mmCIF file of C-alpha atoms and ligand atoms in Angstrom:
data_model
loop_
_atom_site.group_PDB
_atom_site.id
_atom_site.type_symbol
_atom_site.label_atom_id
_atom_site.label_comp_id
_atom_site.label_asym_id
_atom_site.label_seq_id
_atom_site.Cartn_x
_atom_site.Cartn_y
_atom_site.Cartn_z
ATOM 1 C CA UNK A 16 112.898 80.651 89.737
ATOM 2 C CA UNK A 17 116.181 82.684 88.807
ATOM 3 C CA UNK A 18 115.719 86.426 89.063
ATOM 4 C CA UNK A 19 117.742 89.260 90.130
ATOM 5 C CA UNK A 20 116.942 92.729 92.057
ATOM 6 C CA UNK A 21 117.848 95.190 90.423
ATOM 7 C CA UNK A 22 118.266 99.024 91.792
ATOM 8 C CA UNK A 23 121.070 101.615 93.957
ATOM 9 C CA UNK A 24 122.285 101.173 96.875
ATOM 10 C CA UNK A 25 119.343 101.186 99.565
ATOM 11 C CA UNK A 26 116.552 101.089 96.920
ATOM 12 C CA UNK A 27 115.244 98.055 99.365
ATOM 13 C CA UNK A 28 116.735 94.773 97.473
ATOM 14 C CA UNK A 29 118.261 93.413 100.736
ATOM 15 C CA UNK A 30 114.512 93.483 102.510
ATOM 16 C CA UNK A 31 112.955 92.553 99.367
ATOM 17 C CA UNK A 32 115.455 89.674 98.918
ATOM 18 C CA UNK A 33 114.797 88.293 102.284
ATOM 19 C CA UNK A 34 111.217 88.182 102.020
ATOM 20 C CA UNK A 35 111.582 86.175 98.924
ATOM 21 C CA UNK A 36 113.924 83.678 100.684
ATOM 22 C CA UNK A 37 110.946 82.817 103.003
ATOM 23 C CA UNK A 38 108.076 82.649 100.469
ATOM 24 C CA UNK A 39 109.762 80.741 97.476
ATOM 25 C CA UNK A 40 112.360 79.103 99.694
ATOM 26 C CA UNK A 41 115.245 79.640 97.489
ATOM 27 C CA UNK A 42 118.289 81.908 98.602
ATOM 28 C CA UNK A 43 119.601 85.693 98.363
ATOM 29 C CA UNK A 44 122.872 85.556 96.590
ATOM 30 C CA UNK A 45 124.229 88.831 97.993
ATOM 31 C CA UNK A 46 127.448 89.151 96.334
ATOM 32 C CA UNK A 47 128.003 92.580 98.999
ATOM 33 C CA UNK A 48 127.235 89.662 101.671
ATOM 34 C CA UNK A 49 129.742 87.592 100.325
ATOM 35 C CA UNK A 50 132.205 90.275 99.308
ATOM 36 C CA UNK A 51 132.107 91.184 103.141
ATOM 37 C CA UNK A 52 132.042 87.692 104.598
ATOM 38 C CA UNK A 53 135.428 87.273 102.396
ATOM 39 C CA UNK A 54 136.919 90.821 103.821
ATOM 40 C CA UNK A 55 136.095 89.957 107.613
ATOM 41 C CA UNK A 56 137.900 85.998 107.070
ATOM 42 C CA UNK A 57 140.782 88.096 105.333
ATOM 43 C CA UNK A 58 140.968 85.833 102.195
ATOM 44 C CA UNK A 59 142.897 87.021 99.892
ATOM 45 C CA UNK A 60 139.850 88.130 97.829
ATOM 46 C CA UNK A 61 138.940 90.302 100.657
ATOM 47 C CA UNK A 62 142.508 91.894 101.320
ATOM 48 C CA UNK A 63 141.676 92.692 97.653
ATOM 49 C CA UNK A 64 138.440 94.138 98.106
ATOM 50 C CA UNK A 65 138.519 96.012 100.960
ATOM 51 C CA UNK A 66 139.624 99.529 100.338
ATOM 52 C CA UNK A 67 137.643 99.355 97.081
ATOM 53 C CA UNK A 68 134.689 98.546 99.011
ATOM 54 C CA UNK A 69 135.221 101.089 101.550
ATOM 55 C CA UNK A 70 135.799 103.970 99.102
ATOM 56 C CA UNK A 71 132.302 102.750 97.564
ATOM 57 C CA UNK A 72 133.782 101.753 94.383
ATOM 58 C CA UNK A 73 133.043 98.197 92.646
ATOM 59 C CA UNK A 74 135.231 95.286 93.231
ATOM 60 C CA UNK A 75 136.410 93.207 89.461
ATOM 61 C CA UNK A 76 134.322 91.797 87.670
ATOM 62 C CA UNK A 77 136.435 88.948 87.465
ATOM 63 C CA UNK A 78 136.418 88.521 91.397
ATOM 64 C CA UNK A 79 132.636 89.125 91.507
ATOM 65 C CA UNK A 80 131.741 86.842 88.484
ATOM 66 C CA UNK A 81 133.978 83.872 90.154
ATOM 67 C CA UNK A 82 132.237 84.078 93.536
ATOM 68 C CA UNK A 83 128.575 83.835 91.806
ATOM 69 C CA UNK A 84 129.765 80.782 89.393
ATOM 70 C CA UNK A 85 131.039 78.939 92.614
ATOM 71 C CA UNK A 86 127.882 79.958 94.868
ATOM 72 C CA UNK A 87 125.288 79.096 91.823
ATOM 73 C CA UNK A 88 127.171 75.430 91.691
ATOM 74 C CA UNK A 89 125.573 74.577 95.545
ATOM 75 C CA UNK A 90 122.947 72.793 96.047
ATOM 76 C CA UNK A 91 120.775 75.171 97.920
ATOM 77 C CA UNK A 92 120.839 76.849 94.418
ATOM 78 C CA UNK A 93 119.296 73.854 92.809
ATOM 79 C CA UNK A 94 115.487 75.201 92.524
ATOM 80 C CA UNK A 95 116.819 79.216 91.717
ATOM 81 C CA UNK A 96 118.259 82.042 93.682
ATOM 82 C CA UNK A 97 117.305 85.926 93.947
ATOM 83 C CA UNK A 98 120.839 88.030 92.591
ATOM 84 C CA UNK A 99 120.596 90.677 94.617
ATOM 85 C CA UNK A 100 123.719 93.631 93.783
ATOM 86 C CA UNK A 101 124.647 91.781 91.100
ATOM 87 C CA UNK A 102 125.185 91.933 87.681
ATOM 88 C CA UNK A 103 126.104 95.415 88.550
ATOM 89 C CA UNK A 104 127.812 96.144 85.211
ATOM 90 C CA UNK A 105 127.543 94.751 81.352
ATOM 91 C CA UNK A 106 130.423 92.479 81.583
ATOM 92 C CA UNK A 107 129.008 90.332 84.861
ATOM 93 C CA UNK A 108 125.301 90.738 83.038
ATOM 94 C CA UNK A 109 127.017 88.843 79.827
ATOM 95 C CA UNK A 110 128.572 86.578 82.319
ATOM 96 C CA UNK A 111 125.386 85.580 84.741
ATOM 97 C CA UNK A 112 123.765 84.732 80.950
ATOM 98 C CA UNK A 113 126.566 82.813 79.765
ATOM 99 C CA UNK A 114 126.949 80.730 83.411
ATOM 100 C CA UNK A 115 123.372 80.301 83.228
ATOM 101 C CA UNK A 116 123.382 79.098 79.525
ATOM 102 C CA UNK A 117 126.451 76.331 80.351
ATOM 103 C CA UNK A 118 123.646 74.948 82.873
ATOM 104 C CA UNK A 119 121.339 75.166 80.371
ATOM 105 C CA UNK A 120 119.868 77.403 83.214
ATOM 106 C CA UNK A 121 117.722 80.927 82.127
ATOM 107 C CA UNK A 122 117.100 84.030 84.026
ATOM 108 C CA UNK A 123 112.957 84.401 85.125
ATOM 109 C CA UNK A 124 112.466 87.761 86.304
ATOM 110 C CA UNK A 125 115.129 91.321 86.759
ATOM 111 C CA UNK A 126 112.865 93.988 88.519
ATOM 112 C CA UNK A 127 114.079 97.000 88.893
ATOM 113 C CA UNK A 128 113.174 99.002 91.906
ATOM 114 C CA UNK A 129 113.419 102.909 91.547
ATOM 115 C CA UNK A 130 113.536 105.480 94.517
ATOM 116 C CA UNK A 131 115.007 109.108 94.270
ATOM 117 C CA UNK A 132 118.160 109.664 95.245
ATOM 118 C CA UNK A 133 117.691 112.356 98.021
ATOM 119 C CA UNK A 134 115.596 109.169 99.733
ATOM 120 C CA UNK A 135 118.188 106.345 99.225
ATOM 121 C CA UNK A 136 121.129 108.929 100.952
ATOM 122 C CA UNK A 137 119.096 109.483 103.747
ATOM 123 C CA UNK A 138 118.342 105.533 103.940
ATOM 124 C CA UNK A 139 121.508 104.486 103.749
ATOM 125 C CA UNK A 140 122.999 107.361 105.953
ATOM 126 C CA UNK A 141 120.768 105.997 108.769
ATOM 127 C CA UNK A 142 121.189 102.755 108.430
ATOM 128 C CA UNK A 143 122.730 99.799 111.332
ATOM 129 C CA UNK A 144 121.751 95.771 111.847
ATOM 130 C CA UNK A 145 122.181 93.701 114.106
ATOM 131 C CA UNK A 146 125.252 92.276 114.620
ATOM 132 C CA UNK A 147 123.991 88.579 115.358
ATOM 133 C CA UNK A 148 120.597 88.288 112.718
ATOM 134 C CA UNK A 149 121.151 90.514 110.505
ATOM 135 C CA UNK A 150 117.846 92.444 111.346
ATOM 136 C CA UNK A 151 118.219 96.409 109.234
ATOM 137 C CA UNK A 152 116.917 99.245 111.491
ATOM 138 C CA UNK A 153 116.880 102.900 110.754
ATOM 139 C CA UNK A 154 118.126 106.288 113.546
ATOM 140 C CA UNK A 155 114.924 107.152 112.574
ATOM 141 C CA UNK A 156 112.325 105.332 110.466
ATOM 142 C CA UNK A 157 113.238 101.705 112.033
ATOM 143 C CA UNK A 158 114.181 101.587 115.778
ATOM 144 C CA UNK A 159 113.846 98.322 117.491
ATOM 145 C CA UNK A 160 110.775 98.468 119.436
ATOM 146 C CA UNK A 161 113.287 98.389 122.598
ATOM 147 C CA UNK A 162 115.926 100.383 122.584
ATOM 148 C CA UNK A 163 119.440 98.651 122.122
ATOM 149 C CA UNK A 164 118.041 95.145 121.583
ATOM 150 C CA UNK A 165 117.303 93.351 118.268
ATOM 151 C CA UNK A 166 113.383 92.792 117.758
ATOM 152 C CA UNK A 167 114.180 89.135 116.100
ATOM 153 C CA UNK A 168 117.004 87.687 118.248
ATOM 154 C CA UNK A 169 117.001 89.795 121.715
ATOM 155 C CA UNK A 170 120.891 90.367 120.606
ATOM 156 C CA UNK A 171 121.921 94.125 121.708
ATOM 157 C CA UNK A 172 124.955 94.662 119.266
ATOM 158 C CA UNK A 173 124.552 96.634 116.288
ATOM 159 C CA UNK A 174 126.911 97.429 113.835
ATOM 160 C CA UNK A 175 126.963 99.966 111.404
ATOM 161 C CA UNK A 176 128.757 99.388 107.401
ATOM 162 C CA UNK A 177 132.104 101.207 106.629
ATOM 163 C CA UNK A 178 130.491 102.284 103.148
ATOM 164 C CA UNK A 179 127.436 103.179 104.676
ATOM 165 C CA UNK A 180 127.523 106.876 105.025
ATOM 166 C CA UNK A 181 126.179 110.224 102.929
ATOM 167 C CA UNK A 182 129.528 110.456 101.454
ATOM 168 C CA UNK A 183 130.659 107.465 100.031
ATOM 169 C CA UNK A 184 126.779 106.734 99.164
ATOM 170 C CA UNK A 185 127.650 109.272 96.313
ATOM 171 C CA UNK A 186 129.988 107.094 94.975
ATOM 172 C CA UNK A 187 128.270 104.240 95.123
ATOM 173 C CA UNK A 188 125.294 106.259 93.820
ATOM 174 C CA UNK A 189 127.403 107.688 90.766
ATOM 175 C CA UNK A 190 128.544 103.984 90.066
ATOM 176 C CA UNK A 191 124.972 102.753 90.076
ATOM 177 C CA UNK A 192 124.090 105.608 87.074
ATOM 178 C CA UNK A 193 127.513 105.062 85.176
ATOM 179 C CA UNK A 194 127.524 101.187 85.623
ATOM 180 C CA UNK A 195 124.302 99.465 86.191
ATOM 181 C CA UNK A 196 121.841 101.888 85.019
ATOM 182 C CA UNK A 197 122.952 100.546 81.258
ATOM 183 C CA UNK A 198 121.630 97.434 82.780
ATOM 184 C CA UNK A 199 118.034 98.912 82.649
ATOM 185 C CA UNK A 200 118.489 98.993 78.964
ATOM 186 C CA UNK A 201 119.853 95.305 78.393
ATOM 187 C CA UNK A 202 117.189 93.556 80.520
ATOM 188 C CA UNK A 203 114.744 95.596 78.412
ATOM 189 C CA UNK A 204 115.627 94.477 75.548
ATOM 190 C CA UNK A 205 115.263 91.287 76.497
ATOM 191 C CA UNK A 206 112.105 91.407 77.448
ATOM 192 C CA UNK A 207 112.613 90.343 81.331
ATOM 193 C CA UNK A 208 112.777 93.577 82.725
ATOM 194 C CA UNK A 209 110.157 94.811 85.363
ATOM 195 C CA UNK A 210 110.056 97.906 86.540
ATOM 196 C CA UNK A 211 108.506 99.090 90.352
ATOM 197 C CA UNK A 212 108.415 101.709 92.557
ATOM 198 C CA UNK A 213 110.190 101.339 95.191
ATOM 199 C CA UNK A 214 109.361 104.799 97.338
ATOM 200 C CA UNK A 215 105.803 102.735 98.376
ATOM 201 C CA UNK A 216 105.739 101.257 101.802
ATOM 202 C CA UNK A 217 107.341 97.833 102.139
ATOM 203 C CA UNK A 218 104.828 95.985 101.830
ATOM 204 C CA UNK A 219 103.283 97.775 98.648
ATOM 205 C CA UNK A 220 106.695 96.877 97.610
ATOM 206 C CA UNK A 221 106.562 93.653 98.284
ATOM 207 C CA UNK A 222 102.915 92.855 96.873
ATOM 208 C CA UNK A 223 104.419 94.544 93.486
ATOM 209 C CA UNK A 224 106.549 91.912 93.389
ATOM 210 C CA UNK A 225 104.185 88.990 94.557
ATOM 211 C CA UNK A 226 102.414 89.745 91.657
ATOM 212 C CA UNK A 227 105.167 89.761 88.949
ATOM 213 C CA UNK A 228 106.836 86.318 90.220
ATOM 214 C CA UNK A 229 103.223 84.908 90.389
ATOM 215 C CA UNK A 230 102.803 85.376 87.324
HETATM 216 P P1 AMP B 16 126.163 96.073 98.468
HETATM 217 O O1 AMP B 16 126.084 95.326 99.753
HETATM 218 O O2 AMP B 16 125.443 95.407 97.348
HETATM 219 O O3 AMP B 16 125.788 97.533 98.627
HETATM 220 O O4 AMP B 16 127.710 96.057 98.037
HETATM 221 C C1 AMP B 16 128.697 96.648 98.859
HETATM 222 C C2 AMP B 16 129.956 96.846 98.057
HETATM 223 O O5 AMP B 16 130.459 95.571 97.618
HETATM 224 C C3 AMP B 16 129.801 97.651 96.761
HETATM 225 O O6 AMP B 16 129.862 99.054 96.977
HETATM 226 C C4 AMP B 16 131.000 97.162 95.960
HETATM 227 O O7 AMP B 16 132.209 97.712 96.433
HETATM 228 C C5 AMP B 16 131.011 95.668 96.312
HETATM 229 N N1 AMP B 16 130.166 94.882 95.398
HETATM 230 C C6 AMP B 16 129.033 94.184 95.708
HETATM 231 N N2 AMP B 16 128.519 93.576 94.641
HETATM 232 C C7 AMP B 16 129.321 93.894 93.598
HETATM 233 C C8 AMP B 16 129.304 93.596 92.210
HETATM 234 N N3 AMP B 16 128.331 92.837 91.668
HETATM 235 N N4 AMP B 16 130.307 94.104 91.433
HETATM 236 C C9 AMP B 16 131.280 94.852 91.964
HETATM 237 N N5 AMP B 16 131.349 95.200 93.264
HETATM 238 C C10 AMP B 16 130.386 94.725 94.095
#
């Protein structure tokens, strides 16, 4: 199964994406993961990407359409993958088609998961992991049932993203609307797109979506 998660930053396709990974047992292609992976190593892609990142603007589509090409090519990928932040504009959703039409490969499922915007600032304003799992708390929806230490690996470092505050979450939020929301449109049109609320609790959200890739 191919699909992709559509919706802004903090709309929930990171928590989604993960819960995915452990019922169908195929990965999250996070191309923000990878994009930041590539910035801590200092590659050159991420000496590239870095201050475009951290101003909340997007990265090339050339850059971002030749990670995904390489990371689609591994073998984990074999059975299908959940996109998850990407195709974030027209010109990578023309190029995930044509990549997937040279492996005479086809996209399953886009859902798009909606949540208002005054919501997604405050999510992503509050928002830290830990530094060893992953694991996304919240100052003050998702603490870690003990203070300071990760419910999942018992770590107690945290870290907090550069991009991750009120103000750059308008840029990112103002990219979303100019150049993904046209993406809304495209999957429509195809007939793939799904469309889900994404202000429910997690798990509504994630039922909603049981039920489309059961399908
Ligand atoms: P995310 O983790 O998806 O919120 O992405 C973090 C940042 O990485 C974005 O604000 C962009 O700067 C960059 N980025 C991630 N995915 C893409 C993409 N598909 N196209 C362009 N830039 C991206």
């Amino acid at each position: 199964m191919r699909l992709i998660l559509l919706g802004p930053p903090g709309a929930g396709k990171g928590t989604q994406a993960q819960r995915l990974v452990e019922r169908e047992g195929i990965p999250q292609l996070s191309t923000g993961d990878m994009l930041r992976a590539a910035v801590a190593a200092e590659t050159e892609v991420g000496l590239r990407a870095k201050a475009v990142m951290d101003a909340g603007h997007l990265v090339s589509d050339e850059i971002v359409n030749a990670i995904v090409a390489e990371r689609i090519d591994q073998p984990d990928c074999a059975n299908g993958f959940i996109l998850d932040g990407y195709p974030r504009t027209l010109i990578q959703a023309d190029a995930v088609e044509a990549m997937l039409a040279e492996r005479g490969q086809k996209l399953d499922h886009v859902i798009e998961m909606r949540v208002d915007d005054e919501v997604l600032i405050r999510r992503v304003a509050g928002r830290f992991s830990c530094a060893k799992c992953g694991t996304v708390y919240h100052d003050t929806d998702r603490q870690p049932t003990v203070e300071g230490v990760c419910d999942t690996c018992g770590s107690t470092e945290f870290k907090r993203r550069p991009d991750d505050n009120a103000e750059t979450m308008r840029t990112r939020l103002w990219n979303y609307y100019k150049d993904t929301s046209p993406l809304v449109g495209y999957y429509h049109c195809k007939g793939i797109l799904k469309t889900i609320d994404g202000m429910q609790s997690i798990e509504d959200v994630t039922d909603n979506i049981d039920a489309i890739v059961s399908r």
